[in-house]
PDB file of C-alpha atoms in Angstrom:
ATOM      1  CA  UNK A   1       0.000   0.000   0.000  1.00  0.00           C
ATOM      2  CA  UNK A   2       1.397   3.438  -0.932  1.00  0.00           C
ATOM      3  CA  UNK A   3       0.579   5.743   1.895  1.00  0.00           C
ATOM      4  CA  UNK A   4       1.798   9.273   2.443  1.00  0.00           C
ATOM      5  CA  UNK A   5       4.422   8.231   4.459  1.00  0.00           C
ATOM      6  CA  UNK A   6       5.490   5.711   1.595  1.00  0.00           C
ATOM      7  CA  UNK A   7       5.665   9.019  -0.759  1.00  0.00           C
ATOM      8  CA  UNK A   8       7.572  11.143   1.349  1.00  0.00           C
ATOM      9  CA  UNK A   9       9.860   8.361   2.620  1.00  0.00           C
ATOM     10  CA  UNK A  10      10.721   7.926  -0.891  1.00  0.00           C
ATOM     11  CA  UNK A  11      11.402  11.691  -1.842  1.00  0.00           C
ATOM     12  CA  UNK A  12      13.184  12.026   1.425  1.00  0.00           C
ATOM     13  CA  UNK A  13      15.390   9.303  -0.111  1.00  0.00           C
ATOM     14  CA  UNK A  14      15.652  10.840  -3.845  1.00  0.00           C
ATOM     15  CA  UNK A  15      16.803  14.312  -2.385  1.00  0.00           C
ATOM     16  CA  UNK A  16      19.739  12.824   0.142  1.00  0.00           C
ATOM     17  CA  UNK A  17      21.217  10.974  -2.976  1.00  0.00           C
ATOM     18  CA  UNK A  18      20.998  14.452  -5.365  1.00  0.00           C
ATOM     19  CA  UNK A  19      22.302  16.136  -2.579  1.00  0.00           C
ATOM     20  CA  UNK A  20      25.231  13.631  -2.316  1.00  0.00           C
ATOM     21  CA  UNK A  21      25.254  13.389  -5.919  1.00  0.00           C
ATOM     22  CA  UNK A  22      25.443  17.376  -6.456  1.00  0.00           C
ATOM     23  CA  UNK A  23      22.688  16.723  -9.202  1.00  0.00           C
ATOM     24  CA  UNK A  24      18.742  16.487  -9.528  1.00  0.00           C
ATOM     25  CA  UNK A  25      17.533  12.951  -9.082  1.00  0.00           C
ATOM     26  CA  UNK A  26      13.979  11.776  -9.750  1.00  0.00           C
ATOM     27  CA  UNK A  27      14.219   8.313 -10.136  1.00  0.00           C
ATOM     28  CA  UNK A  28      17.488   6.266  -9.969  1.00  0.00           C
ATOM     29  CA  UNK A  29      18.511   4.844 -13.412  1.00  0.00           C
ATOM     30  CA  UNK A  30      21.964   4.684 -11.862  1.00  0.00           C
ATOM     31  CA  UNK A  31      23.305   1.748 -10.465  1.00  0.00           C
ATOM     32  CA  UNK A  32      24.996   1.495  -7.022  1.00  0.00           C
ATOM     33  CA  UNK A  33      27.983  -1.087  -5.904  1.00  0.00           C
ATOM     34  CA  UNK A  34      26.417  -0.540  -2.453  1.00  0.00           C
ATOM     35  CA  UNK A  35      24.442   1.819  -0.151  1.00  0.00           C
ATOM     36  CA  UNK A  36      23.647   1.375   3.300  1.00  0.00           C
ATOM     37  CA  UNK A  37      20.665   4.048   4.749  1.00  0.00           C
ATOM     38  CA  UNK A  38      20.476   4.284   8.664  1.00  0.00           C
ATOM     39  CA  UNK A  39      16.698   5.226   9.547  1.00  0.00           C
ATOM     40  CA  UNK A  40      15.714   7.096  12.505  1.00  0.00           C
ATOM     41  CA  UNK A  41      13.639   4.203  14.357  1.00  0.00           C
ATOM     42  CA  UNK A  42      14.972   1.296  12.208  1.00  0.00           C
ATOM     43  CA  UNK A  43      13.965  -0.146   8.961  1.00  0.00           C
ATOM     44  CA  UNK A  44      11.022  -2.047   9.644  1.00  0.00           C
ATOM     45  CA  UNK A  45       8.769  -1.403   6.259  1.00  0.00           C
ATOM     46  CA  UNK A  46      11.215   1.591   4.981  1.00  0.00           C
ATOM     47  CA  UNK A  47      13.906  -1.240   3.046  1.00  0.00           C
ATOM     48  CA  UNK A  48      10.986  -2.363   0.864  1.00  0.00           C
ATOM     49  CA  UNK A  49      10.710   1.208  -0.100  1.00  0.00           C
ATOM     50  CA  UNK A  50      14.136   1.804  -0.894  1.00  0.00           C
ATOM     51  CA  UNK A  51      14.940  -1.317  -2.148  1.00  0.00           C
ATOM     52  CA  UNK A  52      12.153   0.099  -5.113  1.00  0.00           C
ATOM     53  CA  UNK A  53      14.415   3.621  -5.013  1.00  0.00           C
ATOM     54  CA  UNK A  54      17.587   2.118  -5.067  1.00  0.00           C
ATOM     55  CA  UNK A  55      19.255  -0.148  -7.653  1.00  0.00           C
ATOM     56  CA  UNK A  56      22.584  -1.544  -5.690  1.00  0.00           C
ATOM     57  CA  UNK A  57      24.639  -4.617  -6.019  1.00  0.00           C
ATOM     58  CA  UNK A  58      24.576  -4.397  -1.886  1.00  0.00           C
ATOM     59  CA  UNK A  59      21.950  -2.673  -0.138  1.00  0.00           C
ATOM     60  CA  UNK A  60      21.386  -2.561   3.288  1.00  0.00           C
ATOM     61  CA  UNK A  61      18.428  -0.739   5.506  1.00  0.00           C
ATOM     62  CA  UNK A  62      19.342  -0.805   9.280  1.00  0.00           C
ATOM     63  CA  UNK A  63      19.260   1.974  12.778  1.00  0.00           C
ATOM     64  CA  UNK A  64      20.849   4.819  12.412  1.00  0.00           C
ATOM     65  CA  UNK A  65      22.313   4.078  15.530  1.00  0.00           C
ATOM     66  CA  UNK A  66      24.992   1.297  14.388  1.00  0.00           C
ATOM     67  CA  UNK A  67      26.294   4.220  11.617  1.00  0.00           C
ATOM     68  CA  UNK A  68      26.881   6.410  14.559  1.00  0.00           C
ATOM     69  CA  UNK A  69      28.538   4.187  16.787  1.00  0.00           C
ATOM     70  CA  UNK A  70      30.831   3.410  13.801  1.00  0.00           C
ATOM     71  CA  UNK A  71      31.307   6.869  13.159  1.00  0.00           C
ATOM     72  CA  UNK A  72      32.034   7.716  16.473  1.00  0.00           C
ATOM     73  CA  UNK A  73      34.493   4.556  17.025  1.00  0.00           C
ATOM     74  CA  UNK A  74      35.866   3.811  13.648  1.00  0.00           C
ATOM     75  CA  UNK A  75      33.849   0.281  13.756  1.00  0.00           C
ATOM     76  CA  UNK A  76      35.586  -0.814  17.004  1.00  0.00           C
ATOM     77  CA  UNK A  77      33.514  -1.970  19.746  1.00  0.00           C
ATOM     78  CA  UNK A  78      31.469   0.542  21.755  1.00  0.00           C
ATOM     79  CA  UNK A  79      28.447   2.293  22.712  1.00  0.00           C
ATOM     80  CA  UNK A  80      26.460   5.359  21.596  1.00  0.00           C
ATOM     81  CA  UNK A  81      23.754   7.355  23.556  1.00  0.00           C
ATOM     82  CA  UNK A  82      21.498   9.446  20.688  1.00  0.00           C
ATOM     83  CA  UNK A  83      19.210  11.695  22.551  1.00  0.00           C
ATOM     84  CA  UNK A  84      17.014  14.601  20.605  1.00  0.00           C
ATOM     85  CA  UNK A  85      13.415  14.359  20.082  1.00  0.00           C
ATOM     86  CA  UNK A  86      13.765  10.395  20.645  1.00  0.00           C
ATOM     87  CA  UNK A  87      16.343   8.432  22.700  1.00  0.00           C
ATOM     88  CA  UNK A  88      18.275   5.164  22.000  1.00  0.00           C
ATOM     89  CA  UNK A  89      21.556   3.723  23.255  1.00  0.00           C
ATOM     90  CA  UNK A  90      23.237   1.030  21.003  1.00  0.00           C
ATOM     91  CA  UNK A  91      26.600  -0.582  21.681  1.00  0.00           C
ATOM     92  CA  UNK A  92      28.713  -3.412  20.385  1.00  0.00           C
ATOM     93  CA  UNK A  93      31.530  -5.403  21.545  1.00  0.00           C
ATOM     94  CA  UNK A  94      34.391  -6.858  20.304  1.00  0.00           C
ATOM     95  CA  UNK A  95      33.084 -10.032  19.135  1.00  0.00           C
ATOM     96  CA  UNK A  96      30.168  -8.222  16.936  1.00  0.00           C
ATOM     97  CA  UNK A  97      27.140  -8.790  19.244  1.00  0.00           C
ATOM     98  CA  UNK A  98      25.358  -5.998  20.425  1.00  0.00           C
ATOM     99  CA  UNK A  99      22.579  -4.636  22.776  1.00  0.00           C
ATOM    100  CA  UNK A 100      20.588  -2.074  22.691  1.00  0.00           C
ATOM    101  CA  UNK A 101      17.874   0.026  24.891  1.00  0.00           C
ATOM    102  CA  UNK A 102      14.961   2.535  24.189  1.00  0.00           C
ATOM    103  CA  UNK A 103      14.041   3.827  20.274  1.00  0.00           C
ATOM    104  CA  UNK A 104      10.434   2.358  20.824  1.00  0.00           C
ATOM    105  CA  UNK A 105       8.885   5.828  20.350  1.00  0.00           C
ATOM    106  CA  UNK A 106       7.391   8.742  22.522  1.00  0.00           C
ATOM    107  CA  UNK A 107       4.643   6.661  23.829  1.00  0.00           C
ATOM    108  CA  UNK A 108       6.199   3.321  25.075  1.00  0.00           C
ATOM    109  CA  UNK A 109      10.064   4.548  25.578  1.00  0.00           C
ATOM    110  CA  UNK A 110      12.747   7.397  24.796  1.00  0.00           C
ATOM    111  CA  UNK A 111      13.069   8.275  28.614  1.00  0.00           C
ATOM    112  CA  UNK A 112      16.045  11.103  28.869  1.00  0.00           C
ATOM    113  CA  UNK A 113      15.065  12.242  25.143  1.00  0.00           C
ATOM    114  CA  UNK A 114      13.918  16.131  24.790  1.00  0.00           C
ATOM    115  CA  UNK A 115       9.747  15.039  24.331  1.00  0.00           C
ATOM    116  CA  UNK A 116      10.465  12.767  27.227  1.00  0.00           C
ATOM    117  CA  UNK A 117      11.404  15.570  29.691  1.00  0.00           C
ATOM    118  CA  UNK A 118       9.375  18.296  28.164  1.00  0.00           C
ATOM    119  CA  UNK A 119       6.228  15.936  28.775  1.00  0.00           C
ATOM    120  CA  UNK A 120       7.492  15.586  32.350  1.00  0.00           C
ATOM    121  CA  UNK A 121       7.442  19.007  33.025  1.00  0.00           C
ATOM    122  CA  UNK A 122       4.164  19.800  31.625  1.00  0.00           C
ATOM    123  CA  UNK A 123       2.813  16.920  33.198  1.00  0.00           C
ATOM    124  CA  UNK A 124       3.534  18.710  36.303  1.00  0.00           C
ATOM    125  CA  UNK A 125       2.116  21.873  35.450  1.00  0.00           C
ATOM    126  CA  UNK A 126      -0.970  20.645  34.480  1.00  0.00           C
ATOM    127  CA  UNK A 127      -1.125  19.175  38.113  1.00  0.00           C
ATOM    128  CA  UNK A 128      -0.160  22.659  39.200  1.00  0.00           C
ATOM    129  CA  UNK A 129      -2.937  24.112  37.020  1.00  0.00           C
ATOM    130  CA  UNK A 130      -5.479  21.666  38.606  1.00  0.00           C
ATOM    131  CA  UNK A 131      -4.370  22.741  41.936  1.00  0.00           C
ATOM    132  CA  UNK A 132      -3.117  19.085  42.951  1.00  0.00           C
ATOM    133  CA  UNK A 133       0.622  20.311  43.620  1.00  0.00           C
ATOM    134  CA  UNK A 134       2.351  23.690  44.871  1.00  0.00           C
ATOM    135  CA  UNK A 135       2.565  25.839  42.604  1.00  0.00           C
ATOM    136  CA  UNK A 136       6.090  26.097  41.793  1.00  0.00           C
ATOM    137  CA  UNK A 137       6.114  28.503  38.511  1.00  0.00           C
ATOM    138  CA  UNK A 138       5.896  25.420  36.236  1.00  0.00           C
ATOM    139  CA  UNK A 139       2.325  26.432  35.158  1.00  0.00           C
ATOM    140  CA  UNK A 140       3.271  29.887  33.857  1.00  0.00           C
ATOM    141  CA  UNK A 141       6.490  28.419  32.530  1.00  0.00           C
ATOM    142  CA  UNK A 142       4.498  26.544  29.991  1.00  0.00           C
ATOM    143  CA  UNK A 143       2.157  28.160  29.453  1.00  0.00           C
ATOM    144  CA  UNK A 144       4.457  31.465  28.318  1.00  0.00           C
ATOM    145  CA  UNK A 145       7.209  29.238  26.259  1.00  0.00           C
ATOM    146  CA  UNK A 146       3.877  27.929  24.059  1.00  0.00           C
ATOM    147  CA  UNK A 147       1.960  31.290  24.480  1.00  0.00           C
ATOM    148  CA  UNK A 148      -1.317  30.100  25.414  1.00  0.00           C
ATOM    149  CA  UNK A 149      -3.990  31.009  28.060  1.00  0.00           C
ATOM    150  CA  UNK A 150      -3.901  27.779  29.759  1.00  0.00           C
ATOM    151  CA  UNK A 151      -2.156  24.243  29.058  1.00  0.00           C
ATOM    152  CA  UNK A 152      -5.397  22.507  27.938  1.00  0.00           C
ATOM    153  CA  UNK A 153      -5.018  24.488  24.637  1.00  0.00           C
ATOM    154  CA  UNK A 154      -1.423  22.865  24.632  1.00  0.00           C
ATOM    155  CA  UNK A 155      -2.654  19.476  25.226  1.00  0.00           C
ATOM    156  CA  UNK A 156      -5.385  19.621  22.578  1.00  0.00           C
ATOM    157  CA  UNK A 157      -3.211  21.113  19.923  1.00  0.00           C
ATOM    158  CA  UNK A 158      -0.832  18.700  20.208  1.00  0.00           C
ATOM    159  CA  UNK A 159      -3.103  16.179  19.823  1.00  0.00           C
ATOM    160  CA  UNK A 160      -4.604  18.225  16.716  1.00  0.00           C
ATOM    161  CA  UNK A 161      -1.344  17.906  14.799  1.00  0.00           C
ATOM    162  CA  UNK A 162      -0.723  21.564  15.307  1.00  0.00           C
ATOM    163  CA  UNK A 163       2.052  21.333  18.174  1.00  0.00           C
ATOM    164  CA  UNK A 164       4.310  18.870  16.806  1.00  0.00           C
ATOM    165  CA  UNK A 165       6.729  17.031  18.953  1.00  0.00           C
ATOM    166  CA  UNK A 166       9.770  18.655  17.996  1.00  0.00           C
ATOM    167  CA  UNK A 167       7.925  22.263  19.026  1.00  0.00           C
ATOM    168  CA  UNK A 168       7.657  19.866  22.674  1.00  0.00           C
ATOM    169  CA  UNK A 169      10.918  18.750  22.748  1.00  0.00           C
ATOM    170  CA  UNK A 170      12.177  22.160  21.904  1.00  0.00           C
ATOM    171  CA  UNK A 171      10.344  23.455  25.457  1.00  0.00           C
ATOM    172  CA  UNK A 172      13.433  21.140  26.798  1.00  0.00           C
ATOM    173  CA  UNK A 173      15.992  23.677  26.628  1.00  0.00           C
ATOM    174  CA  UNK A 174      14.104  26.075  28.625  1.00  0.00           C
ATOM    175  CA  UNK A 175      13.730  23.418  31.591  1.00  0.00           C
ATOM    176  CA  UNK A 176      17.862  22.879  31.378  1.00  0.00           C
ATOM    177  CA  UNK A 177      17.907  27.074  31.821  1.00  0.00           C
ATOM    178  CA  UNK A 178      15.565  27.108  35.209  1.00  0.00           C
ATOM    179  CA  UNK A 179      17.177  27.460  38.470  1.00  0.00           C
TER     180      UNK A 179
END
């Protein structure tokens, strides 16, 4: 099924190779020797997209993760913390075998990632609002970094697509700035 996210994923991918390329790609007639793409959140159903995208000898879709611990190591054994809007730690050791924590998404996981301790805060200041804790400032921290009246209209824009969770995790950097 060819969704919207199918479409994007695929222009997303058409793009990154022009821009490597340093010329306009809309559909690969070249051929690759190999490519490896490192996806935010794994590669789950995005390979079978590429794999339509990309014509290479050796493809491979995997976390983006294992390119920045190799990166960061020169592919010897280690580990990697990646903490933004998400969080995931992935390590390996010498003998190849690895382990690896978090990356399940905002909902079930990330814990230390930017949404993670935004949502935190205004968790608390929504108790504040409610009158269930001491007010501690929390409350008008909020609701001033998002400019709105009260955190309700927070809650319900976010969950109206018009607060996105970036524009959350962003609110993180004024929490690290608090006394």
């Amino acid at each position: 099924e060819k969704t919207d996210g199918y479409e994007q994923l695929k222009d997303i991918v058409l793009q990154t190779i022009s821009r490597a390329l340093k010329t306009p790609v809309s559909s690969l007639s070249q051929s690759f020797v190999s490519a490896h793409f490192g996806m935010t959140g794994g590669a789950d159903y995005k390979e079978r997209i590429i794999r339509e995208v990309v014509n290479a000898q050796y493809l491979s879709v995997g976390h983006d993760a294992t390119i920045a611990l190799f990166g960061a190591t020169a592919g010897k054994a280690g580990i990697v913390v990646i903490s933004g809007t998400g969080s995931f730690v992935y390590g390996e050791n010498e003998k190849g075998e690895n382990a690896r924590a978090g990356g399940l998404g905002y909902v079930f996981s990330d814990e230390g990632s930017g949404f993670w301790l935004a949502a935190q805060i205004i968790r608390l200041a929504i108790k504040e609002q409610d009158g269930v804790i001491e007010n501690t400032g929390l409350e008008k921290l909020v609701r001033d970094y998002f400019k709105v009246e009260k955190i309700r209209n927070l809650t319900t824009a976010f969950y109206n697509e018009k607060v996105t969770r970036g524009e959350i995790a962003g609110f993180a950097k004024v929490i690290q700035q608090v006394d």
